[in-house]
């Protein structure tokens, strides 16, 4: 009887080794994924349990006892994989967005021989990389317009507009539908606005984008959006012969070149791993920041905002900082030649905005150094500086005790703004236009 049980255990362990080995050899996520190391761990457990018959002790018997549960999980996912192949529509969208069984990626990036060097192609479906929440918390897919930017289609047909928006992912509106970007909201408020924002852009790329696609639209206002501490991107554009792209578009570009590093799986189990990333992150953060006492318990999921206390936003890489400032100057100079007024829009991070409400104390002044420097620079160079930081903080502080997380101005998981935040920003921009008595006619 004992020999029969050993044979059964050996057979189960061997089967597990075969399946896990094939999974590891055909691993469908980036090798740096923790799932890869988890699979290797279970593979080694199965390998060790094969020696149970030779080393008959409690440790090897324990490893052997794990083989049947592992095999059961394997069979469960084989079954679900088969069901998915036959009836994919019965699975939730939050799981399906992480599955891509095609070994090739559709090309969505095009390259230019001068700044901004890289952008999205016209009329293509862009998919954002990495986990950023479920499909109710983040908009992963959107369609570019006929010029390759994130706008309502009819805007790309216009010969002139009131406003051109330059910037990175916050200008583009990462994570929200086209209808909820601050450019579209300004359009709804009566200012025809064309959005040239692209995720990951440096300030010099914003300048290049304006020259190539914006100035010929003869705008009255040029909104140049700058996100907290992103001046460092300039160092990647210093050597024109060896440019490295940054931010979101660089990840999409990399996955276009090499589908093996994309953040989607060919198998259901890999997709489930990606889909449940937030759960693992929440557990990790709850352990790491367990001792942090939040004054407002509604912000317990954002305990890591405590890290902002250590930030001094005074620029350290002076060469990159000056390159950013020079790009702003050039945008302003070009704007002046077409009788447009330049706005420099500063975007604060989520921790900066939630800090006071969550922890019950004022944000340290050193965090605001960068924005003050940009304000002084704007005054000196005669363009309008718009900083919605106080508006956003006051809004969050004014929310009732029983507020819903959807009322906050940033996306729930991802740290970009949502429609609430973009509405506050758009109102702030409109207020500055009206306060300075600037006519759009």
CSV table of C-alpha atoms in Angstrom, one decimal:
chain,number,residue,atom,x,y,z
A,1,UNK,CA,0.0,0.0,0.0
A,2,UNK,CA,2.8,2.4,0.9
A,3,UNK,CA,4.6,1.6,-2.3
A,4,UNK,CA,1.4,2.3,-4.3
A,5,UNK,CA,1.0,5.7,-2.5
A,6,UNK,CA,4.6,6.5,-3.3
A,7,UNK,CA,4.0,5.8,-6.9
A,8,UNK,CA,0.9,7.9,-7.0
A,9,UNK,CA,2.8,10.8,-5.3
A,10,UNK,CA,5.6,10.4,-7.7
A,11,UNK,CA,3.2,10.5,-10.7
A,12,UNK,CA,1.4,13.6,-9.4
A,13,UNK,CA,4.8,15.4,-8.7
A,14,UNK,CA,6.0,14.5,-12.1
A,15,UNK,CA,2.9,15.8,-13.8
A,16,UNK,CA,3.2,19.0,-11.8
A,17,UNK,CA,6.9,19.3,-12.8
A,18,UNK,CA,5.9,18.9,-16.5
A,19,UNK,CA,3.2,21.5,-16.4
A,20,UNK,CA,5.1,24.0,-14.3
A,21,UNK,CA,8.3,23.5,-16.3
A,22,UNK,CA,6.4,24.2,-19.6
A,23,UNK,CA,4.8,27.3,-18.0
A,24,UNK,CA,8.2,28.6,-16.9
A,25,UNK,CA,9.7,27.9,-20.3
A,26,UNK,CA,6.8,29.7,-22.0
A,27,UNK,CA,6.3,32.4,-19.4
A,28,UNK,CA,4.1,35.1,-20.8
A,29,UNK,CA,4.9,38.0,-18.5
A,30,UNK,CA,8.1,40.0,-18.1
A,31,UNK,CA,10.7,37.8,-16.4
A,32,UNK,CA,10.9,40.3,-13.5
A,33,UNK,CA,7.4,39.5,-12.6
A,34,UNK,CA,7.0,37.9,-9.1
A,35,UNK,CA,4.8,35.3,-10.6
A,36,UNK,CA,7.8,33.9,-12.4
A,37,UNK,CA,9.6,33.3,-9.1
A,38,UNK,CA,6.5,31.9,-7.5
A,39,UNK,CA,6.3,29.3,-10.3
A,40,UNK,CA,9.9,28.5,-9.9
A,41,UNK,CA,9.3,28.0,-6.1
A,42,UNK,CA,6.4,25.5,-6.7
A,43,UNK,CA,8.5,23.8,-9.4
A,44,UNK,CA,11.3,23.2,-6.8
A,45,UNK,CA,8.7,22.0,-4.3
A,46,UNK,CA,7.5,19.4,-6.8
A,47,UNK,CA,11.1,18.4,-7.6
A,48,UNK,CA,12.0,17.9,-4.0
A,49,UNK,CA,8.9,15.8,-3.3
A,50,UNK,CA,10.1,13.3,-5.9
A,51,UNK,CA,12.7,12.2,-3.4
A,52,UNK,CA,10.1,11.3,-0.8
A,53,UNK,CA,10.5,7.6,-1.4
A,54,UNK,CA,14.3,7.9,-0.9
A,55,UNK,CA,14.2,10.3,2.1
A,56,UNK,CA,11.1,9.1,4.0
A,57,UNK,CA,10.9,11.8,6.7
A,58,UNK,CA,8.3,14.4,7.8
A,59,UNK,CA,9.7,17.2,5.7
A,60,UNK,CA,9.6,15.3,2.4
A,61,UNK,CA,6.2,13.9,3.3
A,62,UNK,CA,5.0,17.5,3.8
A,63,UNK,CA,6.3,18.6,0.4
A,64,UNK,CA,4.7,15.5,-1.1
A,65,UNK,CA,1.3,16.3,0.5
A,66,UNK,CA,1.3,19.7,-1.3
A,67,UNK,CA,1.4,18.1,-4.8
A,68,UNK,CA,-2.3,17.1,-5.0
A,69,UNK,CA,-3.5,20.6,-4.2
A,70,UNK,CA,-1.1,22.1,-6.7
A,71,UNK,CA,-2.4,19.6,-9.3
A,72,UNK,CA,-6.0,20.5,-8.5
A,73,UNK,CA,-5.2,24.2,-9.1
A,74,UNK,CA,-3.5,23.3,-12.4
A,75,UNK,CA,-6.5,21.3,-13.5
A,76,UNK,CA,-8.9,24.2,-12.5
A,77,UNK,CA,-7.0,26.6,-14.7
A,78,UNK,CA,-6.8,24.2,-17.5
A,79,UNK,CA,-10.5,23.9,-17.4
A,80,UNK,CA,-11.0,27.7,-17.2
A,81,UNK,CA,-8.6,28.2,-20.1
A,82,UNK,CA,-10.7,25.8,-22.2
A,83,UNK,CA,-13.9,27.6,-21.2
A,84,UNK,CA,-12.2,31.0,-22.1
A,85,UNK,CA,-11.3,29.7,-25.6
A,86,UNK,CA,-14.9,28.5,-26.2
A,87,UNK,CA,-16.9,31.3,-24.4
A,88,UNK,CA,-14.7,34.3,-23.7
A,89,UNK,CA,-17.6,36.6,-23.2
A,90,UNK,CA,-18.7,35.0,-20.0
A,91,UNK,CA,-15.6,36.2,-18.3
A,92,UNK,CA,-15.5,39.7,-16.7
A,93,UNK,CA,-14.0,42.6,-18.6
A,94,UNK,CA,-11.6,43.3,-15.7
A,95,UNK,CA,-10.0,39.9,-16.5
A,96,UNK,CA,-10.2,40.0,-20.3
A,97,UNK,CA,-8.2,43.3,-20.6
A,98,UNK,CA,-5.2,41.4,-19.3
A,99,UNK,CA,-5.3,38.7,-21.9
A,100,UNK,CA,-3.8,39.0,-25.3
A,101,UNK,CA,-3.1,35.7,-27.1
A,102,UNK,CA,-1.7,37.3,-30.1
A,103,UNK,CA,2.1,37.1,-30.2
A,104,UNK,CA,2.3,40.4,-32.1
A,105,UNK,CA,1.4,43.9,-31.0
A,106,UNK,CA,-0.4,46.3,-33.2
A,107,UNK,CA,2.0,49.2,-33.9
A,108,UNK,CA,0.6,52.4,-32.5
A,109,UNK,CA,3.8,54.5,-32.4
A,110,UNK,CA,5.3,56.6,-35.2
A,111,UNK,CA,8.7,58.3,-35.2
A,112,UNK,CA,9.7,61.8,-36.4
A,113,UNK,CA,13.2,63.0,-37.3
A,114,UNK,CA,13.0,65.9,-35.0
A,115,UNK,CA,11.3,66.9,-31.7
A,116,UNK,CA,9.0,65.5,-30.4
A,117,UNK,CA,10.6,62.4,-32.1
A,118,UNK,CA,7.9,60.0,-31.1
A,119,UNK,CA,4.1,60.1,-31.0
A,120,UNK,CA,1.0,58.0,-31.5
A,121,UNK,CA,-0.2,57.2,-35.0
A,122,UNK,CA,-3.4,58.6,-36.3
A,123,UNK,CA,-6.6,56.6,-35.9
A,124,UNK,CA,-5.2,53.8,-33.7
A,125,UNK,CA,-6.3,52.2,-30.5
A,126,UNK,CA,-3.9,53.0,-27.7
A,127,UNK,CA,-3.7,50.7,-24.7
A,128,UNK,CA,-2.1,51.9,-21.4
A,129,UNK,CA,0.5,49.6,-19.9
A,130,UNK,CA,0.7,48.2,-16.3
A,131,UNK,CA,-2.0,47.7,-13.7
A,132,UNK,CA,-3.8,51.0,-12.8
A,133,UNK,CA,-7.1,49.7,-11.4
A,134,UNK,CA,-10.1,47.9,-12.7
A,135,UNK,CA,-12.1,49.1,-15.7
A,136,UNK,CA,-14.3,51.3,-13.5
A,137,UNK,CA,-11.3,52.9,-12.0
A,138,UNK,CA,-9.2,53.5,-15.1
A,139,UNK,CA,-9.8,53.9,-18.8
A,140,UNK,CA,-7.1,51.6,-20.5
A,141,UNK,CA,-8.0,52.1,-24.1
A,142,UNK,CA,-8.7,55.1,-26.3
A,143,UNK,CA,-8.7,56.0,-30.0
A,144,UNK,CA,-6.4,58.7,-31.4
A,145,UNK,CA,-7.7,61.3,-33.8
A,146,UNK,CA,-6.7,61.9,-37.4
A,147,UNK,CA,-3.5,63.5,-36.2
A,148,UNK,CA,-2.6,61.0,-33.5
A,149,UNK,CA,-3.7,62.8,-30.3
A,150,UNK,CA,-6.4,62.4,-27.7
A,151,UNK,CA,-9.2,64.6,-28.9
A,152,UNK,CA,-12.8,64.3,-30.1
A,153,UNK,CA,-12.5,63.5,-33.8
A,154,UNK,CA,-14.0,66.6,-35.2
A,155,UNK,CA,-11.4,68.8,-33.4
A,156,UNK,CA,-8.6,67.4,-35.6
A,157,UNK,CA,-10.4,68.7,-38.7
A,158,UNK,CA,-10.3,72.3,-37.5
A,159,UNK,CA,-7.9,74.8,-39.1
A,160,UNK,CA,-8.0,77.2,-36.1
A,161,UNK,CA,-8.7,76.8,-32.4
A,162,UNK,CA,-8.9,79.0,-29.3
A,163,UNK,CA,-6.5,76.9,-27.2
A,164,UNK,CA,-3.7,74.5,-27.8
A,165,UNK,CA,-2.7,72.3,-24.9
A,166,UNK,CA,0.9,71.0,-24.5
A,167,UNK,CA,2.0,68.5,-21.8
A,168,UNK,CA,2.5,65.0,-20.7
A,169,UNK,CA,0.1,62.3,-19.3
A,170,UNK,CA,-1.9,64.9,-17.3
A,171,UNK,CA,-2.6,67.0,-20.4
A,172,UNK,CA,-3.3,63.9,-22.4
A,173,UNK,CA,-5.7,62.7,-19.7
A,174,UNK,CA,-4.3,59.3,-18.9
A,175,UNK,CA,-6.9,57.1,-17.3
A,176,UNK,CA,-10.1,59.0,-18.3
A,177,UNK,CA,-12.2,59.0,-21.4
A,178,UNK,CA,-11.5,61.7,-24.0
A,179,UNK,CA,-14.7,63.5,-22.9
A,180,UNK,CA,-13.2,64.0,-19.4
A,181,UNK,CA,-9.8,65.5,-20.2
A,182,UNK,CA,-9.4,69.2,-19.1
A,183,UNK,CA,-9.0,70.1,-22.8
A,184,UNK,CA,-12.4,68.7,-23.6
A,185,UNK,CA,-13.9,70.3,-20.5
A,186,UNK,CA,-12.5,73.7,-21.7
A,187,UNK,CA,-14.0,72.9,-25.1
A,188,UNK,CA,-17.4,72.4,-23.4
A,189,UNK,CA,-17.0,75.7,-21.6
A,190,UNK,CA,-16.8,77.6,-24.9
A,191,UNK,CA,-13.0,77.5,-25.7
A,192,UNK,CA,-12.3,75.4,-28.7
A,193,UNK,CA,-9.3,73.4,-27.4
A,194,UNK,CA,-6.9,71.0,-29.2
A,195,UNK,CA,-5.0,68.6,-27.0
A,196,UNK,CA,-1.3,67.9,-28.0
A,197,UNK,CA,-0.5,66.2,-24.6
A,198,UNK,CA,1.3,62.9,-24.8
A,199,UNK,CA,2.1,60.7,-21.9
A,200,UNK,CA,5.8,60.8,-20.9
A,201,UNK,CA,6.7,64.0,-22.8
A,202,UNK,CA,9.5,66.2,-21.6
A,203,UNK,CA,9.3,70.0,-21.9
A,204,UNK,CA,11.5,70.0,-25.0
A,205,UNK,CA,9.1,67.5,-26.6
A,206,UNK,CA,6.2,69.8,-25.8
A,207,UNK,CA,8.1,72.6,-27.6
A,208,UNK,CA,8.6,70.3,-30.6
A,209,UNK,CA,5.0,69.3,-30.6
A,210,UNK,CA,3.9,72.9,-30.6
A,211,UNK,CA,6.1,73.7,-33.5
A,212,UNK,CA,5.1,70.7,-35.6
A,213,UNK,CA,1.4,70.5,-34.8
A,214,UNK,CA,0.2,73.5,-32.7
A,215,UNK,CA,1.3,76.9,-33.9
A,216,UNK,CA,-0.4,76.5,-37.3
A,217,UNK,CA,-3.7,76.2,-35.5
A,218,UNK,CA,-3.3,79.9,-34.7
A,219,UNK,CA,-4.4,79.6,-31.1
A,220,UNK,CA,-5.1,82.6,-28.8
A,221,UNK,CA,-3.9,80.7,-25.8
A,222,UNK,CA,-1.1,78.1,-25.4
A,223,UNK,CA,-1.5,76.0,-22.2
A,224,UNK,CA,1.8,74.3,-21.4
A,225,UNK,CA,1.3,71.8,-18.6
A,226,UNK,CA,4.1,70.7,-16.3
A,227,UNK,CA,3.9,68.0,-13.7
A,228,UNK,CA,5.7,68.1,-10.3
A,229,UNK,CA,9.4,67.2,-10.6
A,230,UNK,CA,9.4,66.1,-14.3
A,231,UNK,CA,12.2,68.4,-15.4
A,232,UNK,CA,14.5,65.4,-15.0
A,233,UNK,CA,13.2,64.0,-18.3
A,234,UNK,CA,15.3,66.5,-20.1
A,235,UNK,CA,18.5,64.6,-19.5
A,236,UNK,CA,17.3,61.8,-21.8
A,237,UNK,CA,17.2,64.3,-24.7
A,238,UNK,CA,20.5,65.9,-24.2
A,239,UNK,CA,22.3,63.6,-26.7
A,240,UNK,CA,20.3,64.0,-29.9
A,241,UNK,CA,22.0,60.9,-31.4
A,242,UNK,CA,21.1,58.7,-28.4
A,243,UNK,CA,17.6,59.7,-27.2
A,244,UNK,CA,15.8,57.6,-24.6
A,245,UNK,CA,12.1,58.1,-24.4
A,246,UNK,CA,10.4,58.5,-21.0
A,247,UNK,CA,7.1,57.8,-19.2
A,248,UNK,CA,4.1,56.1,-20.6
A,249,UNK,CA,4.9,56.4,-24.3
A,250,UNK,CA,8.3,54.7,-23.7
A,251,UNK,CA,6.6,51.7,-22.2
A,252,UNK,CA,4.2,51.4,-25.1
A,253,UNK,CA,7.1,51.9,-27.5
A,254,UNK,CA,9.1,49.1,-25.8
A,255,UNK,CA,6.2,46.7,-25.8
A,256,UNK,CA,5.6,47.4,-29.5
A,257,UNK,CA,9.2,46.5,-30.3
A,258,UNK,CA,9.2,43.5,-27.9
A,259,UNK,CA,5.8,41.9,-27.2
A,260,UNK,CA,7.5,39.8,-24.5
A,261,UNK,CA,7.6,42.7,-22.1
A,262,UNK,CA,4.0,43.8,-22.5
A,263,UNK,CA,1.8,43.8,-19.5
A,264,UNK,CA,-0.7,41.3,-20.8
A,265,UNK,CA,-0.7,37.5,-20.6
A,266,UNK,CA,-1.4,34.7,-23.0
A,267,UNK,CA,-2.8,32.5,-20.2
A,268,UNK,CA,-5.7,33.0,-17.9
A,269,UNK,CA,-3.6,32.4,-14.8
A,270,UNK,CA,-1.2,35.2,-15.8
A,271,UNK,CA,-4.1,37.5,-16.5
A,272,UNK,CA,-5.6,36.8,-13.0
A,273,UNK,CA,-2.2,37.6,-11.5
A,274,UNK,CA,-2.2,41.0,-13.2
A,275,UNK,CA,-5.8,41.7,-12.4
A,276,UNK,CA,-5.2,41.1,-8.6
A,277,UNK,CA,-2.1,43.3,-8.4
A,278,UNK,CA,-4.0,45.9,-6.4
A,279,UNK,CA,-4.9,43.4,-3.7
A,280,UNK,CA,-1.2,42.4,-3.3
A,281,UNK,CA,-0.1,46.1,-3.3
A,282,UNK,CA,-2.7,46.9,-0.6
A,283,UNK,CA,-1.6,44.1,1.6
A,284,UNK,CA,2.1,45.1,1.2
A,285,UNK,CA,1.3,48.8,2.0
A,286,UNK,CA,-0.9,48.0,5.0
A,287,UNK,CA,2.1,46.1,6.5
A,288,UNK,CA,4.7,48.7,5.6
A,289,UNK,CA,2.7,51.6,6.8
A,290,UNK,CA,0.8,49.9,9.6
A,291,UNK,CA,2.0,52.4,12.3
A,292,UNK,CA,0.9,55.5,10.4
A,293,UNK,CA,-2.2,57.0,12.1
A,294,UNK,CA,-4.4,58.8,9.6
A,295,UNK,CA,-6.6,61.5,11.0
A,296,UNK,CA,-9.2,60.8,8.3
A,297,UNK,CA,-9.6,57.0,8.1
A,298,UNK,CA,-11.1,57.4,4.6
A,299,UNK,CA,-7.5,57.8,3.4
A,300,UNK,CA,-6.1,54.6,5.0
A,301,UNK,CA,-5.5,53.2,1.5
A,302,UNK,CA,-3.2,56.1,0.8
A,303,UNK,CA,-0.9,55.8,3.9
A,304,UNK,CA,2.1,56.0,1.7
A,305,UNK,CA,1.5,59.7,1.1
A,306,UNK,CA,3.5,60.1,4.3
A,307,UNK,CA,6.6,59.9,2.0
A,308,UNK,CA,5.9,63.4,0.6
A,309,UNK,CA,7.1,64.8,4.0
A,310,UNK,CA,10.7,64.0,3.0
A,311,UNK,CA,10.5,65.6,-0.4
A,312,UNK,CA,12.3,68.9,-1.1
A,313,UNK,CA,11.2,69.8,-4.6
A,314,UNK,CA,14.1,72.3,-5.2
A,315,UNK,CA,15.7,71.1,-8.5
A,316,UNK,CA,18.9,69.2,-8.1
A,317,UNK,CA,19.8,68.5,-11.7
A,318,UNK,CA,20.3,72.2,-12.7
A,319,UNK,CA,21.2,71.4,-16.3
A,320,UNK,CA,17.9,69.5,-16.9
A,321,UNK,CA,16.0,72.2,-15.0
A,322,UNK,CA,17.5,75.0,-17.1
A,323,UNK,CA,16.7,72.9,-20.3
A,324,UNK,CA,13.0,72.8,-19.2
A,325,UNK,CA,13.0,76.6,-18.5
A,326,UNK,CA,14.6,77.3,-21.9
A,327,UNK,CA,11.9,75.2,-23.6
A,328,UNK,CA,9.2,77.2,-21.8
A,329,UNK,CA,10.9,80.4,-23.0
A,330,UNK,CA,10.9,79.2,-26.6
A,331,UNK,CA,7.2,78.2,-26.4
A,332,UNK,CA,6.4,81.7,-25.1
A,333,UNK,CA,8.5,83.3,-27.8
A,334,UNK,CA,6.7,81.4,-30.6
A,335,UNK,CA,3.3,82.1,-28.9
A,336,UNK,CA,4.1,85.8,-29.1
A,337,UNK,CA,4.8,85.7,-32.8
A,338,UNK,CA,1.3,84.4,-33.4
A,339,UNK,CA,-0.3,86.8,-30.8
A,340,UNK,CA,-1.1,83.9,-28.4
A,341,UNK,CA,-0.8,84.2,-24.6
A,342,UNK,CA,1.1,81.4,-22.9
A,343,UNK,CA,0.0,79.8,-19.7
A,344,UNK,CA,2.2,77.5,-17.6
A,345,UNK,CA,0.0,75.0,-15.8
A,346,UNK,CA,1.5,73.4,-12.7
A,347,UNK,CA,0.1,70.0,-11.7
A,348,UNK,CA,0.7,68.8,-8.1
A,349,UNK,CA,0.8,65.1,-7.2
A,350,UNK,CA,-1.9,63.3,-5.3
A,351,UNK,CA,0.0,63.0,-2.0
A,352,UNK,CA,0.4,66.8,-2.0
A,353,UNK,CA,-3.4,67.3,-2.3
A,354,UNK,CA,-4.5,64.5,0.1
A,355,UNK,CA,-1.9,65.1,2.8
A,356,UNK,CA,-3.6,67.8,4.8
A,357,UNK,CA,-7.0,66.1,5.0
A,358,UNK,CA,-5.5,62.6,5.6
A,359,UNK,CA,-3.0,63.5,8.3
A,360,UNK,CA,-4.4,66.7,9.8
A,361,UNK,CA,-1.4,68.9,9.3
A,362,UNK,CA,-0.1,71.4,6.7
A,363,UNK,CA,2.0,70.3,3.8
A,364,UNK,CA,5.7,71.1,4.4
A,365,UNK,CA,6.8,74.2,2.6
A,366,UNK,CA,9.8,72.5,1.1
A,367,UNK,CA,7.4,70.4,-1.1
A,368,UNK,CA,6.2,73.6,-2.7
A,369,UNK,CA,9.7,75.0,-3.6
A,370,UNK,CA,9.4,73.9,-7.3
A,371,UNK,CA,6.1,75.6,-7.9
A,372,UNK,CA,7.2,78.8,-6.3
A,373,UNK,CA,10.3,78.8,-8.5
A,374,UNK,CA,8.2,78.3,-11.6
A,375,UNK,CA,5.8,81.1,-10.6
A,376,UNK,CA,8.8,83.5,-10.2
A,377,UNK,CA,10.1,82.4,-13.6
A,378,UNK,CA,6.7,82.9,-15.2
A,379,UNK,CA,6.4,86.5,-13.8
A,380,UNK,CA,9.9,87.3,-15.0
A,381,UNK,CA,9.1,86.0,-18.5
A,382,UNK,CA,5.6,87.5,-18.8
A,383,UNK,CA,3.5,84.5,-19.1
A,384,UNK,CA,0.6,83.4,-16.8
A,385,UNK,CA,1.3,80.8,-14.1
A,386,UNK,CA,-1.7,78.7,-13.0
A,387,UNK,CA,-1.3,76.5,-9.9
A,388,UNK,CA,-4.4,74.7,-8.8
A,389,UNK,CA,-2.8,73.2,-5.7
A,390,UNK,CA,-4.7,75.4,-3.2
A,391,UNK,CA,-8.0,74.9,-5.0
A,392,UNK,CA,-7.5,71.1,-5.0
A,393,UNK,CA,-6.5,71.0,-1.3
A,394,UNK,CA,-9.4,73.2,-0.3
A,395,UNK,CA,-11.8,71.1,-2.3
A,396,UNK,CA,-10.6,67.9,-0.6
A,397,UNK,CA,-10.7,69.5,2.8
A,398,UNK,CA,-14.3,70.6,2.2
A,399,UNK,CA,-15.7,67.2,1.4
A,400,UNK,CA,-18.1,65.9,4.0
A,401,UNK,CA,-17.1,63.1,6.4
A,402,UNK,CA,-19.1,60.5,4.5
A,403,UNK,CA,-17.8,61.4,1.0
A,404,UNK,CA,-17.5,58.8,-1.7
A,405,UNK,CA,-14.0,58.0,-3.1
A,406,UNK,CA,-15.3,59.0,-6.6
A,407,UNK,CA,-15.6,62.6,-5.3
A,408,UNK,CA,-11.8,62.9,-4.8
A,409,UNK,CA,-9.9,64.7,-7.6
A,410,UNK,CA,-7.5,61.9,-8.5
A,411,UNK,CA,-8.1,58.4,-9.8
A,412,UNK,CA,-8.6,55.8,-7.1
A,413,UNK,CA,-5.6,53.5,-7.9
A,414,UNK,CA,-3.6,55.4,-10.5
A,415,UNK,CA,-2.3,58.8,-9.4
A,416,UNK,CA,-3.5,60.9,-12.4
A,417,UNK,CA,-6.4,63.3,-12.1
A,418,UNK,CA,-10.0,62.2,-12.8
A,419,UNK,CA,-12.9,64.2,-14.2
A,420,UNK,CA,-13.4,66.0,-10.8
A,421,UNK,CA,-9.8,67.2,-10.7
A,422,UNK,CA,-9.8,68.2,-14.4
A,423,UNK,CA,-13.0,70.2,-13.8
A,424,UNK,CA,-11.3,72.1,-11.0
A,425,UNK,CA,-8.3,72.7,-13.2
A,426,UNK,CA,-10.4,73.8,-16.2
A,427,UNK,CA,-12.4,76.3,-14.0
A,428,UNK,CA,-9.1,77.6,-12.7
A,429,UNK,CA,-7.8,78.2,-16.2
A,430,UNK,CA,-11.1,79.8,-17.3
A,431,UNK,CA,-10.9,82.1,-14.2
A,432,UNK,CA,-7.4,83.2,-15.1
A,433,UNK,CA,-8.5,84.0,-18.7
A,434,UNK,CA,-11.4,86.1,-17.4
A,435,UNK,CA,-9.5,87.7,-14.6
A,436,UNK,CA,-6.8,88.9,-16.9
A,437,UNK,CA,-9.4,90.2,-19.3
A,438,UNK,CA,-8.1,88.1,-22.1
A,439,UNK,CA,-10.4,87.9,-25.0
A,440,UNK,CA,-10.6,84.8,-27.2
A,441,UNK,CA,-11.8,86.8,-30.1
